[in-house]
Amino acid sequence: MPQSSARISDVENDFSKTQLVVFFSILILAVDSINPIKIFLHVFPMVQTWHIATISILLITYTSIKEMKQLLYYSVKIFFHSILSIFFREVNVIGATTNIPLYGPVIFVPNHASQFIDSVVVLSTCQRTISFLMAEKSYKKRIVGEIAWAMNVVPVKRAQDDARKGSGFISIEVNVNANACTSDDDAVVVGDDSGNVSQENQEKEEAEIKMEETDAAETAKTEEGEGEDDKDNDNDNKDKDDKAKDTKNYYIIRGVNGTQFTKELNPRDKIRFPNCPEGLKITSIQSDTEMIAEGVNLTSKKGISLPSPTPLEYDIMKRVELGVVYEKVLSKLAAEGTIGIFPEGGSHDRTDLLPLKAGVALIAYSAMEKYGLSIPIVPVGLNYFKGHKIRGRVTVEYGRPIHIDPATLKDYLNGGESKRKVCNDVLERIEDSLRSVIVSAPDYKTLKMIHTARRLYRDKYMSSSEKQDLSRRFAEGYKQLLLMTQGNPPQSWLDLQ
């Protein structure tokens, strides 16, 4: 018997057993002659009814307190399920009974199409108790933290949570070339635990940490489709912005009015200033008044001009080690728990995936390194249809889990280029698995056309799984046609679209 069929059979057997227990309980309560409580009171007349009722109330209270967290979780899950049934006219779930491991640790990786709805949809449709990640600073707040505790949220420590104001002011002099920043003449690194770091060690550490520098602020967020009204995503412009954002930019930072770079900062720490919440990573420190940093393209930020006309205030964000960031996440997985993480980082309204963050790969390898766990990573496709309107539809598809090859752990532990390679390989596999559970298209108009073509093609009733598969086939066919025409389809195609 196939494994999926066996698992479905097991679930059906468990449900049948539950039904039999419920029906038998109703029977013995309805017939006095077989009611165990009535029989007990008849045999022991000195026992009163209120004695048994008191004991029952005490046991119910004890169990409720002991299992309060689990009861709260399922109470909130029922509430969210009711909200979804009101907001969406149809919630289709595919692959939940066949692709979700029933036992052991699991990492769920959904696409992030809606900041507020995605985590609720996954939580309500997943048969496992799932824990999403939240910033530790938010977790410690009243009310929000208490709700997060009830929902098994895992707090994650972020560098920006402990940000503090730096001494003096800084000015950004110039955007310099990457080669100039990494040359032996410029990169005089100071300010680590021993007071100085050699340039050779600095380069080695930079190679080690490149894959570890995930955006924890985005990772810790717990965070439309068919027939929508006209909606212009302007994907081309967004892609250009992403490319500009991903490009490495190096800057000479000069301090005035009492800056203490060598005492307050170390390489790989970050500084943050107005209009640049992402921060710049320190690559080398020359003195208390001069250092070099890398980060986003500051010329694309509003309110920032180079060189900076006036000195700026800045915050210092000390680097948090990977083991500290994901300490509680790894503990949850070691206890055979499940976590949910959005590998894209932030939510978006595009019709394709954003570049994936390295966090999920680092968590999986860290769990294998520390506990010897090969954790299944389950892709979750969230496909919204009129998702921004009430009574829309959503299809949640759980894909087949992927596993990390234990043989690659040695490459991960070697660090440097081999570590980056194995992490990138895992991210590529996750991206491929995510694409197998969503319908991606070059733009929103094309996605609408694909859904329309699928509805016109259908000549009989189709299950949700068949609809998703057919939509993906149309999307792939459209991409192949675009390749055949080198991105310039005939006018007749455009008229049809």
GROMACS .gro file of C-alpha atoms in nm:
model
  497
    1MET     CA    1   0.000   0.000   0.000
    2PRO     CA    2   0.143   0.347  -0.084
    3GLN     CA    3   0.257   0.548   0.217
    4SER     CA    4   0.002   0.828   0.153
    5SER     CA    5  -0.286   0.578   0.138
    6ALA     CA    6  -0.167   0.414   0.460
    7ARG     CA    7  -0.159   0.747   0.639
    8ILE     CA    8  -0.509   0.838   0.522
    9SER     CA    9  -0.630   0.498   0.643
   10ASP     CA   10  -0.471   0.558   0.986
   11VAL     CA   11  -0.644   0.896   1.018
   12GLU     CA   12  -0.979   0.745   0.920
   13ASN     CA   13  -0.934   0.464   1.176
   14ASP     CA   14  -0.858   0.714   1.452
   15PHE     CA   15  -1.172   0.909   1.364
   16SER     CA   16  -1.382   0.592   1.366
   17LYS     CA   17  -1.248   0.498   1.710
   18THR     CA   18  -1.335   0.845   1.840
   19GLN     CA   19  -1.688   0.814   1.703
   20LEU     CA   20  -1.735   0.476   1.873
   21VAL     CA   21  -1.614   0.615   2.208
   22VAL     CA   22  -1.854   0.911   2.186
   23PHE     CA   23  -2.153   0.696   2.091
   24PHE     CA   24  -2.080   0.442   2.365
   25SER     CA   25  -2.053   0.723   2.624
   26ILE     CA   26  -2.393   0.857   2.519
   27LEU     CA   27  -2.541   0.508   2.549
   28ILE     CA   28  -2.422   0.439   2.904
   29LEU     CA   29  -2.532   0.785   3.018
   30ALA     CA   30  -2.879   0.740   2.868
   31VAL     CA   31  -2.951   0.396   3.022
   32ASP     CA   32  -2.953   0.394   3.404
   33SER     CA   33  -2.898   0.020   3.431
   34ILE     CA   34  -2.554   0.048   3.268
   35ASN     CA   35  -2.463   0.396   3.393
   36PRO     CA   36  -2.147   0.341   3.605
   37ILE     CA   37  -2.215   0.644   3.828
   38LYS     CA   38  -2.567   0.525   3.911
   39ILE     CA   39  -2.439   0.173   3.980
   40PHE     CA   40  -2.165   0.309   4.209
   41LEU     CA   41  -2.414   0.521   4.408
   42HIS     CA   42  -2.645   0.221   4.442
   43VAL     CA   43  -2.368  -0.005   4.577
   44PHE     CA   44  -2.231   0.264   4.813
   45PRO     CA   45  -2.532   0.458   4.942
   46MET     CA   46  -2.313   0.661   5.184
   47VAL     CA   47  -2.159   0.842   4.882
   48GLN     CA   48  -2.362   1.142   4.777
   49THR     CA   49  -2.396   1.285   4.430
   50TRP     CA   50  -2.229   1.610   4.530
   51HIS     CA   51  -1.919   1.415   4.640
   52ILE     CA   52  -1.866   1.290   4.289
   53ALA     CA   53  -1.949   1.630   4.141
   54THR     CA   54  -1.692   1.801   4.366
   55ILE     CA   55  -1.419   1.554   4.271
   56SER     CA   56  -1.504   1.600   3.903
   57ILE     CA   57  -1.484   1.981   3.931
   58LEU     CA   58  -1.144   1.959   4.102
   59LEU     CA   59  -1.010   1.724   3.835
   60ILE     CA   60  -1.142   1.948   3.556
   61THR     CA   61  -0.979   2.252   3.719
   62TYR     CA   62  -0.646   2.071   3.762
   63THR     CA   63  -0.643   1.946   3.403
   64SER     CA   64  -0.740   2.290   3.269
   65ILE     CA   65  -0.453   2.458   3.455
   66LYS     CA   66  -0.201   2.191   3.364
   67GLU     CA   67  -0.295   2.191   2.995
   68MET     CA   68  -0.388   2.560   2.979
   69LYS     CA   69  -0.142   2.647   2.704
   70GLN     CA   70  -0.262   2.366   2.479
   71LEU     CA   71  -0.628   2.446   2.548
   72LEU     CA   72  -0.570   2.815   2.472
   73TYR     CA   73  -0.393   2.724   2.149
   74TYR     CA   74  -0.684   2.516   2.022
   75SER     CA   75  -0.939   2.771   2.144
   76VAL     CA   76  -0.765   3.045   1.945
   77LYS     CA   77  -0.729   2.807   1.652
   78ILE     CA   78  -1.106   2.746   1.653
   79PHE     CA   79  -1.162   3.122   1.671
   80PHE     CA   80  -0.930   3.186   1.376
   81HIS     CA   81  -1.097   2.905   1.183
   82SER     CA   82  -1.433   3.074   1.235
   83ILE     CA   83  -1.295   3.410   1.121
   84LEU     CA   84  -1.152   3.252   0.804
   85SER     CA   85  -1.486   3.087   0.727
   86ILE     CA   86  -1.647   3.432   0.742
   87PHE     CA   87  -1.380   3.621   0.547
   88PHE     CA   88  -1.331   3.353   0.279
   89ARG     CA   89  -1.620   3.178   0.108
   90GLU     CA   90  -1.395   2.881   0.040
   91VAL     CA   91  -1.076   2.751   0.201
   92ASN     CA   92  -0.930   2.455   0.012
   93VAL     CA   93  -0.654   2.247   0.170
   94ILE     CA   94  -0.436   2.018  -0.041
   95GLY     CA   95  -0.178   1.769   0.082
   96ALA     CA   96  -0.231   1.821   0.457
   97THR     CA   97  -0.302   1.454   0.527
   98THR     CA   98  -0.035   1.314   0.295
   99ASN     CA   99   0.262   1.551   0.317
  100ILE     CA  100   0.271   1.667   0.680
  101PRO     CA  101   0.470   1.432   0.909
  102LEU     CA  102   0.249   1.326   1.199
  103TYR     CA  103   0.535   1.309   1.448
  104GLY     CA  104   0.874   1.467   1.508
  105PRO     CA  105   1.014   1.814   1.433
  106VAL     CA  106   0.905   1.992   1.115
  107ILE     CA  107   0.986   2.328   0.954
  108PHE     CA  108   0.701   2.480   0.752
  109VAL     CA  109   0.803   2.735   0.487
  110PRO     CA  110   0.505   2.924   0.338
  111ASN     CA  111   0.522   3.194   0.075
  112HIS     CA  112   0.438   3.536   0.221
  113ALA     CA  113   0.155   3.695   0.023
  114SER     CA  114  -0.024   3.870   0.311
  115GLN     CA  115   0.136   3.997   0.629
  116PHE     CA  116  -0.167   3.955   0.855
  117ILE     CA  117  -0.349   3.655   0.706
  118ASP     CA  118  -0.075   3.409   0.609
  119SER     CA  119   0.015   3.285   0.956
  120VAL     CA  120  -0.355   3.256   1.052
  121VAL     CA  121  -0.430   3.050   0.741
  122VAL     CA  122  -0.139   2.811   0.802
  123LEU     CA  123  -0.219   2.778   1.173
  124SER     CA  124  -0.586   2.704   1.102
  125THR     CA  125  -0.524   2.444   0.830
  126CYS     CA  126  -0.222   2.262   0.976
  127GLN     CA  127  -0.296   1.951   1.179
  128ARG     CA  128   0.023   1.996   1.382
  129THR     CA  129   0.075   2.251   1.661
  130ILE     CA  130   0.285   2.507   1.478
  131SER     CA  131   0.502   2.780   1.632
  132PHE     CA  132   0.586   3.092   1.435
  133LEU     CA  133   0.877   3.322   1.516
  134MET     CA  134   0.843   3.663   1.681
  135ALA     CA  135   1.088   3.933   1.781
  136GLU     CA  136   1.190   3.886   2.144
  137LYS     CA  137   1.121   4.253   2.214
  138SER     CA  138   0.758   4.215   2.105
  139TYR     CA  139   0.729   3.885   2.291
  140LYS     CA  140   0.809   4.060   2.620
  141LYS     CA  141   0.528   4.316   2.581
  142ARG     CA  142   0.210   4.287   2.782
  143ILE     CA  143  -0.095   4.139   2.609
  144VAL     CA  144   0.091   4.081   2.281
  145GLY     CA  145   0.341   3.858   2.457
  146GLU     CA  146   0.071   3.675   2.648
  147ILE     CA  147  -0.120   3.599   2.329
  148ALA     CA  148   0.206   3.490   2.165
  149TRP     CA  149   0.276   3.260   2.461
  150ALA     CA  150  -0.066   3.101   2.423
  151MET     CA  151  -0.001   3.047   2.051
  152ASN     CA  152   0.337   2.876   2.112
  153VAL     CA  153   0.525   3.157   1.939
  154VAL     CA  154   0.905   3.128   1.963
  155PRO     CA  155   1.090   3.452   2.050
  156VAL     CA  156   1.395   3.539   1.841
  157LYS     CA  157   1.663   3.781   1.959
  158ARG     CA  158   1.745   4.059   1.711
  159ALA     CA  159   2.032   4.305   1.700
  160GLN     CA  160   1.800   4.607   1.670
  161ASP     CA  161   1.619   4.514   1.992
  162ASP     CA  162   1.926   4.620   2.192
  163ALA     CA  163   2.021   4.919   1.978
  164ARG     CA  164   2.174   5.211   2.168
  165LYS     CA  165   2.281   5.561   2.073
  166GLY     CA  166   2.639   5.596   1.960
  167SER     CA  167   2.879   5.864   2.085
  168GLY     CA  168   2.908   6.180   1.880
  169PHE     CA  169   2.785   6.216   1.522
  170ILE     CA  170   2.881   6.067   1.186
  171SER     CA  171   2.906   6.191   0.831
  172ILE     CA  172   2.899   5.975   0.520
  173GLU     CA  173   3.172   6.103   0.295
  174VAL     CA  174   3.159   5.896  -0.021
  175ASN     CA  175   3.041   5.572  -0.180
  176VAL     CA  176   3.367   5.386  -0.244
  177ASN     CA  177   3.458   5.092  -0.464
  178ALA     CA  178   3.444   4.743  -0.313
  179ASN     CA  179   3.805   4.670  -0.409
  180ALA     CA  180   3.923   4.985  -0.236
  181CYS     CA  181   3.752   4.879   0.085
  182THR     CA  182   3.907   4.538   0.100
  183SER     CA  183   4.262   4.629   0.006
  184ASP     CA  184   4.541   4.581   0.261
  185ASP     CA  185   4.611   4.955   0.271
  186ASP     CA  186   4.261   5.054   0.376
  187ALA     CA  187   4.136   4.766   0.590
  188VAL     CA  188   4.315   4.827   0.919
  189VAL     CA  189   4.075   4.649   1.155
  190VAL     CA  190   4.063   4.731   1.526
  191GLY     CA  191   3.817   4.694   1.809
  192ASP     CA  192   3.756   4.323   1.863
  193ASP     CA  193   3.782   4.137   2.196
  194SER     CA  194   4.162   4.136   2.188
  195GLY     CA  195   4.193   4.490   2.062
  196ASN     CA  196   4.309   4.409   1.708
  197VAL     CA  197   4.224   4.166   1.430
  198SER     CA  198   4.449   4.078   1.139
  199GLN     CA  199   4.326   4.146   0.789
  200GLU     CA  200   4.360   3.773   0.706
  201ASN     CA  201   4.132   3.672   0.993
  202GLN     CA  202   3.888   3.949   0.902
  203GLU     CA  203   3.852   3.817   0.549
  204LYS     CA  204   3.808   3.461   0.676
  205GLU     CA  205   3.540   3.568   0.926
  206GLU     CA  206   3.358   3.769   0.659
  207ALA     CA  207   3.344   3.456   0.443
  208GLU     CA  208   3.219   3.252   0.739
  209ILE     CA  209   2.942   3.491   0.828
  210LYS     CA  210   2.811   3.593   0.490
  211MET     CA  211   2.541   3.327   0.488
  212GLU     CA  212   2.461   3.387   0.856
  213GLU     CA  213   2.369   3.753   0.812
  214THR     CA  214   1.996   3.700   0.768
  215ASP     CA  215   1.752   3.975   0.845
  216ALA     CA  216   1.618   3.860   1.182
  217ALA     CA  217   1.368   4.142   1.186
  218GLU     CA  218   1.203   3.999   0.876
  219THR     CA  219   1.248   3.636   0.985
  220ALA     CA  220   1.071   3.702   1.316
  221LYS     CA  221   0.751   3.831   1.158
  222THR     CA  222   0.464   3.597   1.220
  223GLU     CA  223   0.308   3.699   0.982
  224GLU     CA  224  -0.425   3.783  -0.429
  225GLY     CA  225  -0.547   3.589  -0.717
  226GLU     CA  226  -0.833   3.489  -0.935
  227GLY     CA  227  -1.088   3.736  -1.069
  228GLU     CA  228  -0.959   4.040  -0.877
  229ASP     CA  229  -1.033   4.391  -1.000
  230ASP     CA  230  -0.763   4.568  -1.198
  231LYS     CA  231  -0.445   4.600  -0.992
  232ASP     CA  232  -0.109   4.727  -1.118
  233ASN     CA  233   0.187   4.569  -0.940
  234ASP     CA  234   0.455   4.734  -1.152
  235ASN     CA  235   0.684   4.436  -1.105
  236ASP     CA  236   0.955   4.566  -1.336
  237ASN     CA  237   1.016   4.870  -1.119
  238LYS     CA  238   1.015   4.658  -0.805
  239ASP     CA  239   1.270   4.419  -0.954
  240LYS     CA  240   1.496   4.712  -1.034
  241ASP     CA  241   1.466   4.834  -0.677
  242ASP     CA  242   1.556   4.487  -0.549
  243LYS     CA  243   1.864   4.473  -0.767
  244ALA     CA  244   1.973   4.812  -0.638
  245LYS     CA  245   1.911   4.698  -0.284
  246ASP     CA  246   2.108   4.373  -0.324
  247THR     CA  247   2.410   4.548  -0.481
  248LYS     CA  248   2.699   4.593  -0.239
  249ASN     CA  249   2.775   4.954  -0.156
  250TYR     CA  250   3.070   5.062   0.056
  251TYR     CA  251   3.094   5.391   0.246
  252ILE     CA  252   3.358   5.583   0.438
  253ILE     CA  253   3.209   5.687   0.772
  254ARG     CA  254   3.377   5.974   0.957
  255GLY     CA  255   3.302   6.064   1.318
  256VAL     CA  256   3.285   6.407   1.479
  257ASN     CA  257   3.219   6.541   1.828
  258GLY     CA  258   3.367   6.257   2.029
  259THR     CA  259   3.299   5.933   1.841
  260GLN     CA  260   3.461   5.620   1.986
  261PHE     CA  261   3.448   5.368   1.703
  262THR     CA  262   3.728   5.145   1.839
  263LYS     CA  263   3.563   5.112   2.183
  264GLU     CA  264   3.196   5.093   2.088
  265LEU     CA  265   3.206   4.894   1.764
  266ASN     CA  266   3.351   4.573   1.624
  267PRO     CA  267   3.365   4.453   1.264
  268ARG     CA  268   3.029   4.306   1.158
  269ASP     CA  269   2.835   4.525   1.402
  270LYS     CA  270   2.584   4.759   1.241
  271ILE     CA  271   2.501   5.126   1.265
  272ARG     CA  272   2.158   5.273   1.199
  273PHE     CA  273   2.064   5.634   1.134
  274PRO     CA  274   1.754   5.830   1.022
  275ASN     CA  275   1.596   5.720   0.692
  276CYS     CA  276   1.801   5.399   0.689
  277PRO     CA  277   1.634   5.143   0.919
  278GLU     CA  278   1.824   4.856   0.751
  279GLY     CA  279   2.156   4.978   0.886
  280LEU     CA  280   2.509   4.953   0.752
  281LYS     CA  281   2.747   4.670   0.845
  282ILE     CA  282   3.094   4.768   0.964
  283THR     CA  283   3.364   4.603   0.754
  284SER     CA  284   3.675   4.771   0.898
  285ILE     CA  285   3.761   5.034   1.159
  286GLN     CA  286   4.061   5.261   1.101
  287SER     CA  287   4.037   5.482   1.411
  288ASP     CA  288   3.794   5.640   1.654
  289THR     CA  289   3.688   5.880   1.379
  290GLU     CA  290   3.699   5.672   1.060
  291MET     CA  291   3.562   5.337   0.946
  292ILE     CA  292   3.425   5.164   0.638
  293ALA     CA  293   3.076   5.012   0.617
  294GLU     CA  294   2.870   4.829   0.357
  295GLY     CA  295   2.497   4.808   0.299
  296VAL     CA  296   2.209   4.935   0.093
  297ASN     CA  297   2.233   5.200  -0.176
  298LEU     CA  298   2.190   5.517   0.029
  299THR     CA  299   2.134   5.730  -0.278
  300SER     CA  300   1.798   5.555  -0.324
  301LYS     CA  301   1.681   5.662   0.023
  302LYS     CA  302   1.471   5.974   0.059
  303GLY     CA  303   1.630   6.247   0.268
  304ILE     CA  304   1.986   6.114   0.224
  305SER     CA  305   2.245   6.281   0.004
  306LEU     CA  306   2.613   6.202  -0.041
  307PRO     CA  307   2.828   6.339   0.098
  308SER     CA  308   2.600   6.406   0.396
  309PRO     CA  309   2.563   6.785   0.438
  310THR     CA  310   2.530   6.768   0.819
  311PRO     CA  311   2.649   6.516   1.081
  312LEU     CA  312   2.395   6.248   1.168
  313GLU     CA  313   2.297   6.080   1.491
  314TYR     CA  314   2.335   5.704   1.480
  315ASP     CA  315   2.243   5.391   1.674
  316ILE     CA  316   2.475   5.097   1.737
  317MET     CA  317   2.341   4.745   1.680
  318LYS     CA  318   2.580   4.486   1.819
  319ARG     CA  319   2.605   4.165   1.622
  320VAL     CA  320   2.415   3.872   1.771
  321GLU     CA  321   2.571   3.529   1.722
  322LEU     CA  322   2.371   3.274   1.526
  323GLY     CA  323   2.352   3.038   1.824
  324VAL     CA  324   2.193   3.311   2.035
  325VAL     CA  325   1.950   3.420   1.763
  326TYR     CA  326   1.807   3.072   1.710
  327GLU     CA  327   1.869   2.919   2.053
  328LYS     CA  328   1.499   2.881   2.142
  329VAL     CA  329   1.411   2.776   1.788
  330LEU     CA  330   1.656   2.487   1.807
  331SER     CA  331   1.526   2.392   2.152
  332LYS     CA  332   1.172   2.376   2.012
  333LEU     CA  333   1.282   2.148   1.729
  334ALA     CA  334   1.483   1.929   1.966
  335ALA     CA  335   1.162   1.878   2.166
  336GLU     CA  336   0.997   1.747   1.846
  337GLY     CA  337   0.809   2.072   1.796
  338THR     CA  338   0.726   2.240   1.466
  339ILE     CA  339   0.807   2.594   1.356
  340GLY     CA  340   0.683   2.815   1.074
  341ILE     CA  341   0.915   3.058   0.901
  342PHE     CA  342   0.856   3.277   0.595
  343PRO     CA  343   1.177   3.231   0.393
  344GLU     CA  344   1.106   3.536   0.174
  345GLY     CA  345   1.142   3.763   0.477
  346GLY     CA  346   0.880   4.031   0.411
  347SER     CA  347   0.531   4.006   0.273
  348HIS     CA  348   0.454   4.126  -0.080
  349ASP     CA  349   0.179   4.137  -0.342
  350ARG     CA  350   0.380   4.001  -0.635
  351THR     CA  351   0.294   3.705  -0.850
  352ASP     CA  352   0.628   3.534  -0.793
  353LEU     CA  353   0.863   3.462  -0.505
  354LEU     CA  354   1.110   3.706  -0.355
  355PRO     CA  355   1.472   3.590  -0.309
  356LEU     CA  356   1.481   3.356  -0.010
  357LYS     CA  357   1.665   3.441   0.311
  358ALA     CA  358   1.928   3.203   0.443
  359GLY     CA  359   1.769   3.167   0.788
  360VAL     CA  360   1.578   2.845   0.721
  361ALA     CA  361   1.888   2.670   0.585
  362LEU     CA  362   2.093   2.783   0.883
  363ILE     CA  363   1.829   2.659   1.128
  364ALA     CA  364   1.812   2.320   0.959
  365TYR     CA  365   2.191   2.276   0.953
  366SER     CA  366   2.228   2.405   1.310
  367ALA     CA  367   1.972   2.147   1.430
  368MET     CA  368   2.165   1.874   1.249
  369GLU     CA  369   2.495   1.995   1.393
  370LYS     CA  370   2.372   2.033   1.752
  371TYR     CA  371   2.118   1.752   1.785
  372GLY     CA  372   2.181   1.527   1.485
  373LEU     CA  373   1.831   1.596   1.348
  374SER     CA  374   1.746   1.574   0.980
  375ILE     CA  375   1.437   1.793   0.991
  376PRO     CA  376   1.180   1.771   0.709
  377ILE     CA  377   1.109   2.109   0.548
  378VAL     CA  378   0.751   2.128   0.421
  379PRO     CA  379   0.666   2.394   0.158
  380VAL     CA  380   0.329   2.563   0.200
  381GLY     CA  381   0.169   2.739  -0.097
  382LEU     CA  382  -0.082   3.013  -0.013
  383ASN     CA  383  -0.284   3.095  -0.323
  384TYR     CA  384  -0.535   3.378  -0.276
  385PHE     CA  385  -0.822   3.458  -0.511
  386LYS     CA  386  -0.968   3.801  -0.442
  387GLY     CA  387  -0.773   3.780  -0.121
  388HIS     CA  388  -0.805   4.152  -0.050
  389LYS     CA  389  -1.186   4.131  -0.053
  390ILE     CA  390  -1.429   3.963   0.181
  391ARG     CA  391  -1.570   3.631   0.059
  392GLY     CA  392  -1.268   3.559  -0.157
  393ARG     CA  393  -1.104   3.217  -0.184
  394VAL     CA  394  -0.778   3.068  -0.069
  395THR     CA  395  -0.610   2.740  -0.159
  396VAL     CA  396  -0.350   2.609   0.085
  397GLU     CA  397  -0.124   2.343  -0.061
  398TYR     CA  398   0.125   2.146   0.148
  399GLY     CA  399   0.401   2.007  -0.068
  400ARG     CA  400   0.622   1.704  -0.024
  401PRO     CA  401   0.885   1.759   0.247
  402ILE     CA  402   1.251   1.793   0.158
  403HIS     CA  403   1.544   1.681   0.375
  404ILE     CA  404   1.902   1.790   0.414
  405ASP     CA  405   2.160   1.532   0.316
  406PRO     CA  406   2.363   1.448   0.631
  407ALA     CA  407   2.669   1.405   0.410
  408THR     CA  408   2.669   1.783   0.346
  409LEU     CA  409   2.705   1.868   0.716
  410LYS     CA  410   3.082   1.839   0.687
  411ASP     CA  411   3.085   2.108   0.415
  412TYR     CA  412   2.866   2.328   0.634
  413LEU     CA  413   3.103   2.292   0.929
  414ASN     CA  414   3.405   2.372   0.709
  415GLY     CA  415   3.263   2.721   0.665
  416GLY     CA  416   3.361   2.966   0.394
  417GLU     CA  417   3.274   2.886   0.035
  418SER     CA  418   3.164   2.528   0.106
  419LYS     CA  419   2.919   2.649   0.370
  420ARG     CA  420   2.770   2.905   0.136
  421LYS     CA  421   2.739   2.643  -0.136
  422VAL     CA  422   2.545   2.388   0.069
  423CYS     CA  423   2.319   2.659   0.214
  424ASN     CA  424   2.246   2.794  -0.133
  425ASP     CA  425   2.172   2.442  -0.254
  426VAL     CA  426   1.914   2.400   0.023
  427LEU     CA  427   1.758   2.738  -0.060
  428GLU     CA  428   1.733   2.639  -0.427
  429ARG     CA  429   1.556   2.316  -0.333
  430ILE     CA  430   1.318   2.507  -0.106
  431GLU     CA  431   1.246   2.757  -0.383
  432ASP     CA  432   1.174   2.475  -0.630
  433SER     CA  433   0.943   2.307  -0.379
  434LEU     CA  434   0.760   2.635  -0.313
  435ARG     CA  435   0.708   2.687  -0.685
  436SER     CA  436   0.549   2.342  -0.698
  437VAL     CA  437   0.271   2.455  -0.461
  438ILE     CA  438   0.197   2.803  -0.597
  439VAL     CA  439   0.100   2.944  -0.936
  440SER     CA  440   0.366   3.197  -1.041
  441ALA     CA  441   0.348   3.432  -1.336
  442PRO     CA  442   0.550   3.723  -1.473
  443ASP     CA  443   0.286   3.977  -1.369
  444TYR     CA  444  -0.065   4.008  -1.234
  445LYS     CA  445  -0.238   4.043  -1.573
  446THR     CA  446  -0.078   3.721  -1.689
  447LEU     CA  447  -0.194   3.545  -1.373
  448LYS     CA  448  -0.552   3.657  -1.436
  449MET     CA  449  -0.527   3.529  -1.793
  450ILE     CA  450  -0.397   3.191  -1.671
  451HIS     CA  451  -0.689   3.151  -1.430
  452THR     CA  452  -0.933   3.252  -1.703
  453ALA     CA  453  -0.781   3.000  -1.945
  454ARG     CA  454  -0.806   2.730  -1.682
  455ARG     CA  455  -1.175   2.802  -1.622
  456LEU     CA  456  -1.248   2.799  -1.996
  457TYR     CA  457  -1.055   2.475  -2.045
  458ARG     CA  458  -1.235   2.291  -1.767
  459ASP     CA  459  -1.522   2.080  -1.902
  460LYS     CA  460  -1.603   1.881  -1.587
  461TYR     CA  461  -1.587   1.906  -1.212
  462MET     CA  462  -1.229   1.930  -1.088
  463SER     CA  463  -1.090   1.896  -0.738
  464SER     CA  464  -0.884   2.174  -0.583
  465SER     CA  465  -0.568   1.974  -0.645
  466GLU     CA  466  -0.652   1.930  -1.014
  467LYS     CA  467  -0.728   2.302  -1.051
  468GLN     CA  468  -0.393   2.398  -0.897
  469ASP     CA  469  -0.206   2.151  -1.116
  470LEU     CA  470  -0.380   2.272  -1.432
  471SER     CA  471  -0.310   2.637  -1.347
  472ARG     CA  472   0.059   2.559  -1.300
  473ARG     CA  473   0.064   2.379  -1.635
  474PHE     CA  474  -0.087   2.683  -1.807
  475ALA     CA  475   0.164   2.911  -1.631
  476GLU     CA  476   0.457   2.695  -1.740
  477GLY     CA  477   0.321   2.678  -2.095
  478TYR     CA  478   0.292   3.056  -2.108
  479LYS     CA  479   0.653   3.095  -1.993
  480GLN     CA  480   0.768   2.854  -2.264
  481LEU     CA  481   0.578   3.053  -2.526
  482LEU     CA  482   0.745   3.372  -2.406
  483LEU     CA  483   1.085   3.204  -2.441
  484MET     CA  484   0.997   3.093  -2.793
  485THR     CA  485   0.909   3.451  -2.890
  486GLN     CA  486   1.205   3.598  -2.695
  487GLY     CA  487   0.971   3.799  -2.477
  488ASN     CA  488   0.791   3.967  -2.770
  489PRO     CA  489   0.464   3.782  -2.823
  490PRO     CA  490   0.257   3.858  -3.137
  491GLN     CA  491  -0.007   4.128  -3.113
  492SER     CA  492  -0.281   3.865  -3.137
  493TRP     CA  493  -0.160   3.718  -2.808
  494LEU     CA  494  -0.167   4.057  -2.643
  495ASP     CA  495  -0.519   4.120  -2.777
  496LEU     CA  496  -0.634   3.788  -2.637
  497GLN     CA  497  -0.476   3.866  -2.301
   0.00000   0.00000   0.00000
